[in-house]
Coordinates of C-alpha atoms and ligand atoms in Angstrom, one line a residue:
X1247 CA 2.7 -4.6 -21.3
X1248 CA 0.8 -5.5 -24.4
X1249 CA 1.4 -8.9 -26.6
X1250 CA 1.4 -6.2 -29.7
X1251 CA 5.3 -6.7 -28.2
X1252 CA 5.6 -8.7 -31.7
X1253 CA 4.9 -5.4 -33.9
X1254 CA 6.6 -2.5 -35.1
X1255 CA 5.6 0.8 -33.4
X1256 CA 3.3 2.8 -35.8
X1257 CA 5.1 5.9 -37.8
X1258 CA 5.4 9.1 -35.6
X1259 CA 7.9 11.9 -34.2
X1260 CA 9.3 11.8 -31.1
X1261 CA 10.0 15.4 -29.1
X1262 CA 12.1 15.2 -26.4
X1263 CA 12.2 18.4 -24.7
X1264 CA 15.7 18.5 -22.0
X1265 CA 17.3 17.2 -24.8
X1266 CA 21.0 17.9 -23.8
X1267 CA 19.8 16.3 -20.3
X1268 CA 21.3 13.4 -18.2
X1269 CA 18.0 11.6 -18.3
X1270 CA 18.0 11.7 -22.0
X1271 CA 21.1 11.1 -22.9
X1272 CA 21.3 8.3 -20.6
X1273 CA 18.0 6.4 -20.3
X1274 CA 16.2 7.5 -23.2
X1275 CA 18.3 7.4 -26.2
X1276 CA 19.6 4.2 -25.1
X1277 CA 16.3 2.7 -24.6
X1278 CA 15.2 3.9 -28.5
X1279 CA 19.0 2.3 -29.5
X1280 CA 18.1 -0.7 -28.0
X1281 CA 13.9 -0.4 -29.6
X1282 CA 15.7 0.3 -32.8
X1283 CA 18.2 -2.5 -32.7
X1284 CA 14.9 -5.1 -31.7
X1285 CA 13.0 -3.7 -34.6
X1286 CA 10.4 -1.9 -32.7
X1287 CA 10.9 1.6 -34.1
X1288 CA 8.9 2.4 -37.9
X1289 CA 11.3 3.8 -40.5
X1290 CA 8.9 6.4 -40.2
X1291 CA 10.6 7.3 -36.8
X1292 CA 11.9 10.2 -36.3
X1293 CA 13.3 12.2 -33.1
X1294 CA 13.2 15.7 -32.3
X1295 CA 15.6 17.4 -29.9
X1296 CA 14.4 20.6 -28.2
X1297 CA 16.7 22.4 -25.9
X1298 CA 17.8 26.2 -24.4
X1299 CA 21.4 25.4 -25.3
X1300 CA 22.1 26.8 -29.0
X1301 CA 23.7 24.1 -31.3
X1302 CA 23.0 22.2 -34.5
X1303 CA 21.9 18.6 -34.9
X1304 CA 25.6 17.4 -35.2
X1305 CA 26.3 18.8 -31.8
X1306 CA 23.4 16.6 -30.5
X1307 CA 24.1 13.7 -32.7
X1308 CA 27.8 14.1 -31.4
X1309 CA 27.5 14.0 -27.7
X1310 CA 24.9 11.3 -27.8
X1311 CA 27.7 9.1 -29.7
X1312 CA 30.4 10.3 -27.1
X1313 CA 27.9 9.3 -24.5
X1314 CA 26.6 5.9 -26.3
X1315 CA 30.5 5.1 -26.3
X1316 CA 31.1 5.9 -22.4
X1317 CA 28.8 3.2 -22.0
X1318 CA 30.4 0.4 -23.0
X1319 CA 31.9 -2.1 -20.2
X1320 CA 30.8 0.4 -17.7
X1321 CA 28.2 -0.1 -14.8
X1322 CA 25.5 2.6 -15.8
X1323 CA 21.5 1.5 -16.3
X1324 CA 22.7 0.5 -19.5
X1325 CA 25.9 -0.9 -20.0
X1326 CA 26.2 -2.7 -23.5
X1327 CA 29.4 -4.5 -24.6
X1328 CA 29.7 -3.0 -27.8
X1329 CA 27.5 0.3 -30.0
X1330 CA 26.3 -1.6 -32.9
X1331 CA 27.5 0.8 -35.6
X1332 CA 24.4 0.0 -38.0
X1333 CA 22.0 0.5 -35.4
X1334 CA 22.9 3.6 -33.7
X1335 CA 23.3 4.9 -37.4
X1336 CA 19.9 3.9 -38.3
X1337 CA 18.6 6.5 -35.8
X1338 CA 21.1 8.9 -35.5
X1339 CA 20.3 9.6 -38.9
X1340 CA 16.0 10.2 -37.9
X1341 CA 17.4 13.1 -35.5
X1342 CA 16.9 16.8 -35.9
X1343 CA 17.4 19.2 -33.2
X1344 CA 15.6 22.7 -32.5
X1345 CA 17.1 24.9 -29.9
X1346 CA 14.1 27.1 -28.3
X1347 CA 12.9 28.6 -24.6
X1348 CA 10.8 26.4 -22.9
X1349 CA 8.6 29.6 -22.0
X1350 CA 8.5 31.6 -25.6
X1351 CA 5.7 30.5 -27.5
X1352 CA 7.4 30.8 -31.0
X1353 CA 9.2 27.8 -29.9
X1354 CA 6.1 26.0 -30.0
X1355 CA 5.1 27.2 -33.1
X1356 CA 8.5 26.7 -35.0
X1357 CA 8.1 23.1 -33.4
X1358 CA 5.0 22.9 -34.9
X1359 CA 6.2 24.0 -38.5
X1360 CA 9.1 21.1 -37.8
X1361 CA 6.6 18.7 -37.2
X1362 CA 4.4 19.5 -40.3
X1363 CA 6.9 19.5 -42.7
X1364 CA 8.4 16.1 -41.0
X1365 CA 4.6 14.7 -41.6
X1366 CA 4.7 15.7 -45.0
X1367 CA 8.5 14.8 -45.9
X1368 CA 9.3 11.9 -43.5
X1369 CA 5.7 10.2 -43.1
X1370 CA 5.3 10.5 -39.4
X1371 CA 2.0 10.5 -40.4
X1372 CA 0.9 13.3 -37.7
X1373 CA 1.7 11.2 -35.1
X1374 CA 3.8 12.9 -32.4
X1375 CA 4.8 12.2 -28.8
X1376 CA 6.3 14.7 -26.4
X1377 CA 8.5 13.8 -23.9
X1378 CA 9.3 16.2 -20.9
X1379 CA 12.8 15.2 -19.8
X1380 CA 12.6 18.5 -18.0
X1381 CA 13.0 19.7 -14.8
X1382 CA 9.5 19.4 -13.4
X1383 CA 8.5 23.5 -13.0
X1384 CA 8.4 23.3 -16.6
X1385 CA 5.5 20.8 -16.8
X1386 CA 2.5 23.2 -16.8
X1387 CA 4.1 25.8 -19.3
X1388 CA 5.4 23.2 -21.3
X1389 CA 2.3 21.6 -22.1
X1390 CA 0.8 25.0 -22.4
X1391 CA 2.8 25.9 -24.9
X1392 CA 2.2 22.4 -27.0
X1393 CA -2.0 23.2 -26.3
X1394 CA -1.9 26.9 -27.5
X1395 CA 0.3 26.2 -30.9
X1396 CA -2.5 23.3 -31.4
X1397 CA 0.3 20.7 -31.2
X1398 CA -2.1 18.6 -28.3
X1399 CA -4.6 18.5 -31.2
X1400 CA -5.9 15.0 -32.1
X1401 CA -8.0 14.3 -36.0
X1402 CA -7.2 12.5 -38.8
X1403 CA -6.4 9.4 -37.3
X1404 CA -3.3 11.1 -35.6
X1405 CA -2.6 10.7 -31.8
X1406 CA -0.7 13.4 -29.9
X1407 CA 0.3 12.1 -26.4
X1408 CA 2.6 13.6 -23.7
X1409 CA 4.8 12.2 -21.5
X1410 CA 5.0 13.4 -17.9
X1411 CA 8.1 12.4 -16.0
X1412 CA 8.0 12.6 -12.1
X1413 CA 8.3 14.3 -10.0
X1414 CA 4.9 14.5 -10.2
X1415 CA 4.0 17.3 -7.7
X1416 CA 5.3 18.1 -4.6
X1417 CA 2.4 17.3 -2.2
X1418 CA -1.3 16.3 -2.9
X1419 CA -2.3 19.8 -3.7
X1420 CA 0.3 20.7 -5.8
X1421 CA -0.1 17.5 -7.3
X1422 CA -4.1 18.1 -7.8
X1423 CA -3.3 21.4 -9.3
X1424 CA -0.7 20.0 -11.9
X1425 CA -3.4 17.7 -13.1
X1426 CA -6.1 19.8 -13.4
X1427 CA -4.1 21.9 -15.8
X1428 CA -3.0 19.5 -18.0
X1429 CA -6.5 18.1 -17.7
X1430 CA -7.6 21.3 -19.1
X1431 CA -5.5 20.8 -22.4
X1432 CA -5.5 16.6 -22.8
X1433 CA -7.7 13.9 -22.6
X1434 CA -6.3 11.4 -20.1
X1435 CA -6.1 8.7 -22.3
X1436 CA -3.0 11.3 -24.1
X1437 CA -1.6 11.4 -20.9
X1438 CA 1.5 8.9 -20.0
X1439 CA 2.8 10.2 -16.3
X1440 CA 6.4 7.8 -16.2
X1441 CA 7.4 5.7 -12.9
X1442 CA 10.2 3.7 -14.2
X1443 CA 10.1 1.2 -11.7
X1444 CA 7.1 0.0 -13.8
X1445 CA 9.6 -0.7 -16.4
X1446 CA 11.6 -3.0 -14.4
X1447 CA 10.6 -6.7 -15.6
X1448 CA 10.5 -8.1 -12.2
X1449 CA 8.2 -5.0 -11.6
X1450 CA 5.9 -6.7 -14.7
X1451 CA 6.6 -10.5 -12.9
X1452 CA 4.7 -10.0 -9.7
X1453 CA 1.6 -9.6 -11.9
X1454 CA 2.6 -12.4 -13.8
X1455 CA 3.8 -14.5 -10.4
X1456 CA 0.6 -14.2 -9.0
X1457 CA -2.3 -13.8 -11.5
X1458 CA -0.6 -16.6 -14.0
X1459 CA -0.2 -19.3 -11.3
X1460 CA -2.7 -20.9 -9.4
X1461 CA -0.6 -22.3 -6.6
X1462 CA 0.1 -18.7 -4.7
X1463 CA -3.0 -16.5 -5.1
X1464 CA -5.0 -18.7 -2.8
X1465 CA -2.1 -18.2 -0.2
X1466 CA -2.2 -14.5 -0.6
X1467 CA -4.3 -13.1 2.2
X1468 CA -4.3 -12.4 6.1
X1469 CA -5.7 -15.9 6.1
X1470 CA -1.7 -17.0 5.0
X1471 CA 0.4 -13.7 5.9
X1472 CA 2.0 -12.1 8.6
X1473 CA 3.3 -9.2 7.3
X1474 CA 4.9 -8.1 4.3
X1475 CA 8.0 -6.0 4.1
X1476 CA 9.1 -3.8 0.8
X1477 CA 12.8 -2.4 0.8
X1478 CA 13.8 -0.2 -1.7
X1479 CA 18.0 0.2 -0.1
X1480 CA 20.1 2.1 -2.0
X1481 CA 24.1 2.5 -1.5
X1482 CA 24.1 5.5 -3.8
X1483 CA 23.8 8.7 -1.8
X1484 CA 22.2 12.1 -3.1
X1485 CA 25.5 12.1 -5.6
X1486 CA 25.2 15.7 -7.4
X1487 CA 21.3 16.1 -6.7
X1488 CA 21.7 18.0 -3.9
X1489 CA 19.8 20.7 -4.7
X1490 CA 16.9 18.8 -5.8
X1491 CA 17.1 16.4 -2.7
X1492 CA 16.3 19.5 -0.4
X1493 CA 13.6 20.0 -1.3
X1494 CA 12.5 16.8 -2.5
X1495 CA 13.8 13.9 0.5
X1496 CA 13.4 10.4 0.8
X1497 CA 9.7 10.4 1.3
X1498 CA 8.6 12.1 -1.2
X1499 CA 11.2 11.5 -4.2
X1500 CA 10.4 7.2 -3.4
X1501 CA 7.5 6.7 -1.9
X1502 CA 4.0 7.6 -3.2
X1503 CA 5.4 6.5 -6.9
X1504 CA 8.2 3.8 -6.9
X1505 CA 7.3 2.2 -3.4
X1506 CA 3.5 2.2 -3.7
X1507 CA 4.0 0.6 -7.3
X1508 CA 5.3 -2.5 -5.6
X1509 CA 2.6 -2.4 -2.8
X1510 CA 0.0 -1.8 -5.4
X1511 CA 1.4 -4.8 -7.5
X1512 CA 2.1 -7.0 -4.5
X1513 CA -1.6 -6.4 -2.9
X1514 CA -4.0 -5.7 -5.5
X1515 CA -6.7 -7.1 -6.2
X1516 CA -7.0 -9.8 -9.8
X1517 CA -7.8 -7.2 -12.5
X1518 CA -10.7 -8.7 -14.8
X1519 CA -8.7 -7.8 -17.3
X1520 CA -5.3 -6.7 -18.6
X1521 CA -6.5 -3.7 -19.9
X1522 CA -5.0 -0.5 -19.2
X1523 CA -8.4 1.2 -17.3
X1524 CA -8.7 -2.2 -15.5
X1525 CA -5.8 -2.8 -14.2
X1526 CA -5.0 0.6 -12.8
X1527 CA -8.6 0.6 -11.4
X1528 CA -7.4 -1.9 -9.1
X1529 CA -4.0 -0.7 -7.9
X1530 CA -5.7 2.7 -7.1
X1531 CA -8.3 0.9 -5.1
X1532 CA -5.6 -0.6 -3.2
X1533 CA -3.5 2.8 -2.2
X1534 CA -6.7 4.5 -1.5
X1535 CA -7.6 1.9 1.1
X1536 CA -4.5 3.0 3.1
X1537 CA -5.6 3.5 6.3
X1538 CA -6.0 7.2 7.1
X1539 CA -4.2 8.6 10.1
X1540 CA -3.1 11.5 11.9
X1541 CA -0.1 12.7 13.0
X1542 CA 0.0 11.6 16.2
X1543 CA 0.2 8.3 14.5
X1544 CA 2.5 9.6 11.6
X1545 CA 5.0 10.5 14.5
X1546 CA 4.5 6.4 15.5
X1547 CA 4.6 4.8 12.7
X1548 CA 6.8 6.6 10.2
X1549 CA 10.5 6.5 11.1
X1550 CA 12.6 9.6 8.9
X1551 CA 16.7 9.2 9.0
X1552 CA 19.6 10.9 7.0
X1553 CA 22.8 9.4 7.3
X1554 CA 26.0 10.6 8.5
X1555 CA 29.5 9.4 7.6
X1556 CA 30.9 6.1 7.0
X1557 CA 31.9 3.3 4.7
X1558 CA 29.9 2.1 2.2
X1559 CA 30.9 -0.9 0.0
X1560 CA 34.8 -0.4 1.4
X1561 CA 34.6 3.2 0.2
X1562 CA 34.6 6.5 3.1
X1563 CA 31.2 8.5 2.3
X1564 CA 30.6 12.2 3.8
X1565 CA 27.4 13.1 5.8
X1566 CA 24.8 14.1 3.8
X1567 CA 24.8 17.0 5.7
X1568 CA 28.7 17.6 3.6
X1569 CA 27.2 16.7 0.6
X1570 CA 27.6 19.8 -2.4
X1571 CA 24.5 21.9 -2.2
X1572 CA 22.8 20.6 1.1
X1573 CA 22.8 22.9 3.9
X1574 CA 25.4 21.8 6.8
X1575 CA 22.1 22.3 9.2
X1576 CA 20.2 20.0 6.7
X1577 CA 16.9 18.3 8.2
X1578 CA 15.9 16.7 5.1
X1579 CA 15.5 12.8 5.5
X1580 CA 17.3 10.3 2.9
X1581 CA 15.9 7.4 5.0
X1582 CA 12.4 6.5 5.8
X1583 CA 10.5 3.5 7.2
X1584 CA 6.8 3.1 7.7
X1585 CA 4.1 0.9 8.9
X1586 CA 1.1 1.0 7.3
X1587 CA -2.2 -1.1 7.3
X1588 CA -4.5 -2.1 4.4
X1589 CA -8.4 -1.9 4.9
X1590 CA -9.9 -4.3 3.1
X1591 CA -11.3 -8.0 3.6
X1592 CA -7.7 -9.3 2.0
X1593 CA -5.4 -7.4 3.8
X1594 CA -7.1 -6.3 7.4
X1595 CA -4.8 -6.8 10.2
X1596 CA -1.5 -7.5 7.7
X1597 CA 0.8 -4.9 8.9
X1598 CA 3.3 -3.4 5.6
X1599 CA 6.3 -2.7 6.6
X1600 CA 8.1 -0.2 3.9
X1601 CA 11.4 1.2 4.0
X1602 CA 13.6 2.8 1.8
X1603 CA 17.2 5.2 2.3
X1604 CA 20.2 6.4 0.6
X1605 CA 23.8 5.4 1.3
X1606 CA 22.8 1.7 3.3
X1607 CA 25.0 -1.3 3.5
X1608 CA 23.8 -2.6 0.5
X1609 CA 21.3 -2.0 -2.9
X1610 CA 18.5 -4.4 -2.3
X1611 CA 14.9 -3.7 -4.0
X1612 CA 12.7 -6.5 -3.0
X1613 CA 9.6 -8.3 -2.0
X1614 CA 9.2 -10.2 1.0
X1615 CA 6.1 -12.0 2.2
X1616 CA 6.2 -13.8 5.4
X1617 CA 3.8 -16.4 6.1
X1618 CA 2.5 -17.6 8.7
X1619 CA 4.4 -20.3 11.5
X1620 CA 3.0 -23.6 10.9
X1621 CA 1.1 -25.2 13.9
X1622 CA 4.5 -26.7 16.4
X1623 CA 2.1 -29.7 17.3
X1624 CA 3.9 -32.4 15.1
X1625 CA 7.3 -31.4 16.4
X1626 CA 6.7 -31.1 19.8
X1627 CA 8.7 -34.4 21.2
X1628 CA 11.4 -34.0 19.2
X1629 CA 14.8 -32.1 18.8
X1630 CA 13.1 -29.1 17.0
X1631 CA 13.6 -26.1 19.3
X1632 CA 12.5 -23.1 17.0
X1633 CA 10.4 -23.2 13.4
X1634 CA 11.9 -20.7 11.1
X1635 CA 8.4 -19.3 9.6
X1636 CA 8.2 -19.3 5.4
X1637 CA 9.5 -16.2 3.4
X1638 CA 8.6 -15.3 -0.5
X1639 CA 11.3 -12.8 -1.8
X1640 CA 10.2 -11.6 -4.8
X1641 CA 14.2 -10.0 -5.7
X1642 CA 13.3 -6.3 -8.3
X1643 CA 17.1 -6.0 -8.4
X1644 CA 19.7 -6.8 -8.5
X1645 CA 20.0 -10.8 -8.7
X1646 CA 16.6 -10.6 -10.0
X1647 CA 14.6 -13.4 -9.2
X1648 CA 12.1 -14.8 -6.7
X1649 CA 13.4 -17.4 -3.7
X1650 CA 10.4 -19.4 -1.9
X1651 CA 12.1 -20.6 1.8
X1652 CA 10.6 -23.2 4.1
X1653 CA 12.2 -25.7 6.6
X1654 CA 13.5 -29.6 5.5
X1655 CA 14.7 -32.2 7.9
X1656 CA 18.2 -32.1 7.8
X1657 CA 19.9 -35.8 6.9
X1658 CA 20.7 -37.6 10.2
X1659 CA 18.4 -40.3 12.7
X1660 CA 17.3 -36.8 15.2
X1661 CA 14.3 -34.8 13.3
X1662 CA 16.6 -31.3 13.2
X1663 CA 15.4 -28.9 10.6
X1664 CA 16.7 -26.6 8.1
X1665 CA 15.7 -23.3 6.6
X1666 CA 16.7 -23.9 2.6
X1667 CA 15.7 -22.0 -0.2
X1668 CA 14.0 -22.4 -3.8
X1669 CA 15.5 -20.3 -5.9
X1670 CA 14.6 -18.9 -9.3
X1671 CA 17.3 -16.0 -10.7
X1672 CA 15.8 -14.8 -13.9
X1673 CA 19.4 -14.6 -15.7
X1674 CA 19.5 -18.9 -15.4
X1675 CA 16.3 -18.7 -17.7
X1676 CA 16.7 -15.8 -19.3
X1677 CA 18.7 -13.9 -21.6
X1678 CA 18.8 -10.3 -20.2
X1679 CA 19.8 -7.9 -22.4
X1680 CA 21.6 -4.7 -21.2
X1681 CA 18.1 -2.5 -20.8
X1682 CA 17.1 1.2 -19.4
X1683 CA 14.2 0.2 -18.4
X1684 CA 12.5 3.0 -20.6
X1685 CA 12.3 0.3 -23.7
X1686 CA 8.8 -1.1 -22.5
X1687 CA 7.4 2.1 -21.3
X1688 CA 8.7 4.1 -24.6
X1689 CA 7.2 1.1 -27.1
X1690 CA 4.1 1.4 -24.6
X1691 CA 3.4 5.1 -25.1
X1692 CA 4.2 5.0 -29.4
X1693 CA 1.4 1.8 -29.3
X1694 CA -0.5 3.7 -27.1
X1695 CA -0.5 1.1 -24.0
X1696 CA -1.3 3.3 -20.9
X1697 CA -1.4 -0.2 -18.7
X1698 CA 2.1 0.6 -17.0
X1699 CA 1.8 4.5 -16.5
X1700 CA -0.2 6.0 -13.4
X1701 CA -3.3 7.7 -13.9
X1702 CA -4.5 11.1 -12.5
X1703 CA -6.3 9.2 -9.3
X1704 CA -3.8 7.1 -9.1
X1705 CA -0.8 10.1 -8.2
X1706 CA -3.6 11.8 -5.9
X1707 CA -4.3 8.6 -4.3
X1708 CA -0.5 8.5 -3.4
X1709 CA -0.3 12.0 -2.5
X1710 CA -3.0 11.3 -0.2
X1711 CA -1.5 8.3 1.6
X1712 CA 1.4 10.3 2.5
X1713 CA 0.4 13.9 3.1
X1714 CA 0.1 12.9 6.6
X1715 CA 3.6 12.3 7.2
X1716 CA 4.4 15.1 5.1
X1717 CA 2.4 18.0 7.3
X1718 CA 4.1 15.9 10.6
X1719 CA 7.9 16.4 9.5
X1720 CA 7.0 19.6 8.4
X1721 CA 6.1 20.5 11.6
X1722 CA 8.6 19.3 13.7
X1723 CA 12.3 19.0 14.1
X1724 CA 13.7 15.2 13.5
X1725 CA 16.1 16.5 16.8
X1726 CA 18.7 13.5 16.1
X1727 CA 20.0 14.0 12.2
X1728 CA 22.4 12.3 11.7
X1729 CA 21.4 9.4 13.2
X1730 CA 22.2 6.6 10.6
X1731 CA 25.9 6.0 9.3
X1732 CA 26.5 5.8 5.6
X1733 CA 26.9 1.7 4.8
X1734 CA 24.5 1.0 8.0
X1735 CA 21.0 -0.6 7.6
X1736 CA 19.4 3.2 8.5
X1737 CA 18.3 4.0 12.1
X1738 CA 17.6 2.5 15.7
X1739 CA 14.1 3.8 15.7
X1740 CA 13.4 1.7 12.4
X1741 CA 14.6 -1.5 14.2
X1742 CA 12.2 -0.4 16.9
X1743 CA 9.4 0.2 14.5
X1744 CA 9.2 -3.3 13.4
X1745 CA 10.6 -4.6 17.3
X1746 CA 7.8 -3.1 18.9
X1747 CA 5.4 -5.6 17.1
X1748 CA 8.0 -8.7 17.7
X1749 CA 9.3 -8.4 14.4
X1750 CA 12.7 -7.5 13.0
X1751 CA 13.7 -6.2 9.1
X1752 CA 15.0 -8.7 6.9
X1753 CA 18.8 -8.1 6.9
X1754 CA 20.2 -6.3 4.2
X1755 CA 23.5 -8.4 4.2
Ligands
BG6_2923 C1 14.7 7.9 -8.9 C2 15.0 8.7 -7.7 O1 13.3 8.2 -9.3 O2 14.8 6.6 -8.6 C3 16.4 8.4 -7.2 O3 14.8 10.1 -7.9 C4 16.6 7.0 -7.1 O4 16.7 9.2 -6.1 C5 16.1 6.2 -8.3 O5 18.0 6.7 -6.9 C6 16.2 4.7 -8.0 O6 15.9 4.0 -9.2 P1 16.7 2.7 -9.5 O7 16.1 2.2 -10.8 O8 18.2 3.0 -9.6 O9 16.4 1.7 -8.4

């Protein structure tokens, strides 16, 4: 997030522990190929790759090529037209592997000896960040491990930071309890807990949008705003995650981390600055001022789906409940919508509408304010039956950009009006290079920028919000699963959700 953007990161090592993983090798090492090929990365980088399967350096550096290559012209996160040879070289050669149990202690130490003699040989100057591309169980031992060999251990001018990946718990005590053990071990400020979506630029924009403009803060109130809706639609479905989708579901795998990023962005308060502690001051304040509620009202105002068979994007899709590793009796949701209220002086009375699901008509992240309807009074003798009101859609992918609509008076002697749009698409201004997403955060964490990573109140405060819903699913039966084709905009009761308050979702067409 910082302006240090201009500068080199500082010498270090990189562990990534999960080396031989999908996240890895496909949003990692292609986000340091791309820092490397913008200069970020020190010649005093170097990576470590830590893994349970055996194999040598070349067996890593190999299938990281392989994979680099599959890349090209396809439509992964990162999807290059070409491997610069000179690049990928460049680090390729700063890798070494170690294969080791995450849950044997001389793994840790023979890490340790790697890291001293890579200090000592390579100049990473004591500098090392560990990255747990792992699956999440692993967390607590992991960092463990890293405390008891001493690895954790800042002096000398050298910082040791970890990064967490989500998910981040499982519920807000589980949650609680991972951070107080790491806690125990690091300093926050070593602490970088990853939500990519803060990695998306047009995640970074809607700070930018509203606190570097003067023309739409002043509108963004209840004084100006109806309601707000976030959409996070997906058309993928749970793919080969089945067995980490049942016990994980739509609620908790999207909501109190990717979705409440973009609440927290769209309806926090101006930071008083862009520090790292200040601004993630204020987009706690803003999830912890969710309105509590029970379940009564969790029942009422949350909306769960999972989607049954259909077409999505011309192609036949099998019920979740069909998917590989999902029970045929499944409950899990892959769909939920929820209606939640804000309580402060800002926000009081502006309903958010969020929604997110797997396997829907169409992939559609996005913002959209809606103001609202202008007084009718100057129309009212004329040929204008019906005022569309004024939407802001603030576009996080794809078609990334931000559209502004309002009425004009369509050519003609009658006074009949128009809803048109103003329309800004990031790739007419800018060139977008083919990005993971993980560049910013990685450079972030080696320059020791903590403004886009979520702090330990900030998960809880999450955790929080949501437990409600949570202990209300858990506690009864959704009755009507499926009850959302694949390729469909998700369930009736969703449309009812906003219905019931004369409002409808924005389509997803
Ligand atoms: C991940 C979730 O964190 O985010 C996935 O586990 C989801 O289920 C993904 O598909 C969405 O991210 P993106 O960047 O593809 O919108």
């Amino acid at each position: 997030m910082a302006d240090s953007h201009e500068q080199r990161a500082p010498p270090c090592a990189m562990v990534i522990f999960g080396a031989g993983g999908d996240l890895t090798r496909r949003l990692v090492v292609p986000a340091l190929y791309n820092l490397a090929g913008a200069r970020r990365l020190p010649d005093e980088f170097r990576l470590v790759g830590v893994d349970l399967a055996a194999g040598t350096v070349e067996d890593w550096r190999s299938g990281l090529t392989r994979m680099m290559d599959s890349f090209v012209g396809s439509d992964g996160a990162f999807n290059a037209d070409h491997i610069d040879r000179a690049t990928w070289q460049w680090l390729t050669d700063r890798m070494s592997y170690l294969q080791g149990n995450l849950e044997d202690p001389q793994t840790y130490r023979r890490l340790g000896e790697h890291l001293a003699s890579l200090d000592k040989t390579a100049g990473t100057a004591g500098n090392h960040l560990f990255y747990l591309a792992i699956a999440d169980r692993f967390f607590s031992t992991t960092i463990a491990g890293l405390a008891s060999a001493g690895l954790t251990r800042e002096g000398d001018g050298c910082w040791r930071r970890v990064v967490v990946e989500k998910p981040f718990g499982h519920d807000l005590a589980s949650a609680k309890a991972l951070n107080a053990g790491i806690l125990k071990v690091l300093g926050e400020r070593q602490v970088y807990r990853i939500d990519h979506f803060l990695g998306k630029e047009t995640v970074q924009n809607i700070m930018a949008l509203r606190f570097a403009n003067g023309v739409f803060e002043p509108l963004w109130n209840r004084q100006h705003i109806d309601h707000v809706q976030i959409t996070a639609a997906e058309t993928v479905g749970v793919e080969h995650r089945g067995r980490f989708y049942e016990r994980t579901g739509a609620l908790r795998d999207m909501v109190p981390n990717h979705v409440f990023q973009l609440l927290a962005m769209t309806a926090m308060e101006p930071p008083i600055s862009f520090d790292a502690d200040a601004v993630r001051a204020k987009k706690a304040e803003v999830i912890e001022a969710i309105r509590p509620f029970g379940p009564g009202q969790a029942m009422r105002d949350a909306v769960r789906g999972q989607y049954g068979a259909g077409t999505v994007l011309g192609r036949a899709v099998r019920a979740y409940r069909q998917e590989p590793d999902v029970a045929p009796d499944s409950n899990i949701e892959t769909y939920i919508a929820w209606k939640l209220q804000i309580d402060n002086w800002r926000w009081a009375g502006v309903p958010f509408y969020l929604r997110t699901g797997k396997s829907m008509q169409r992939r559609s992240t996005e913002i959209a304010i809606r103001f609202h309807q202008a007084p009718y009074t100057l129309f009212r003798d004329t040929d204008v039956e019906r005022m569309n009101p004024n939407w802001m859609i603030l576009r996080i992918q794809p078609d990334e950009g931000i559209a502004l609509q309002f009425a004009a008076k369509q050519p003609g002697p009658s006074v009949q009006l128009s809803t048109v749009s103003m329309d800004f698409a990031y790739k007419t201004y800018f060139r977008m290079a083919p990005n993971t997403g993980y560049e910013t955060l990685l450079y972030d964490c080696l320059i020791g920028d903590a403004t886009l990573f979520r702090r330990a109140d900030n998960i809880e405060a999450g955790w929080r919000a949501v437990q409600p819903i949570l202990d209300a699913w858990a506690n009864t039966r959704p009755g009507d699963f499926p009850n959302y084709a694949a390729g469909s905009n998700g369930p009736a009761a969703a449309d009812e959700l906003l219905g019931r308050d004369g409002r409808a979702w924005r389509p997803l067409e």
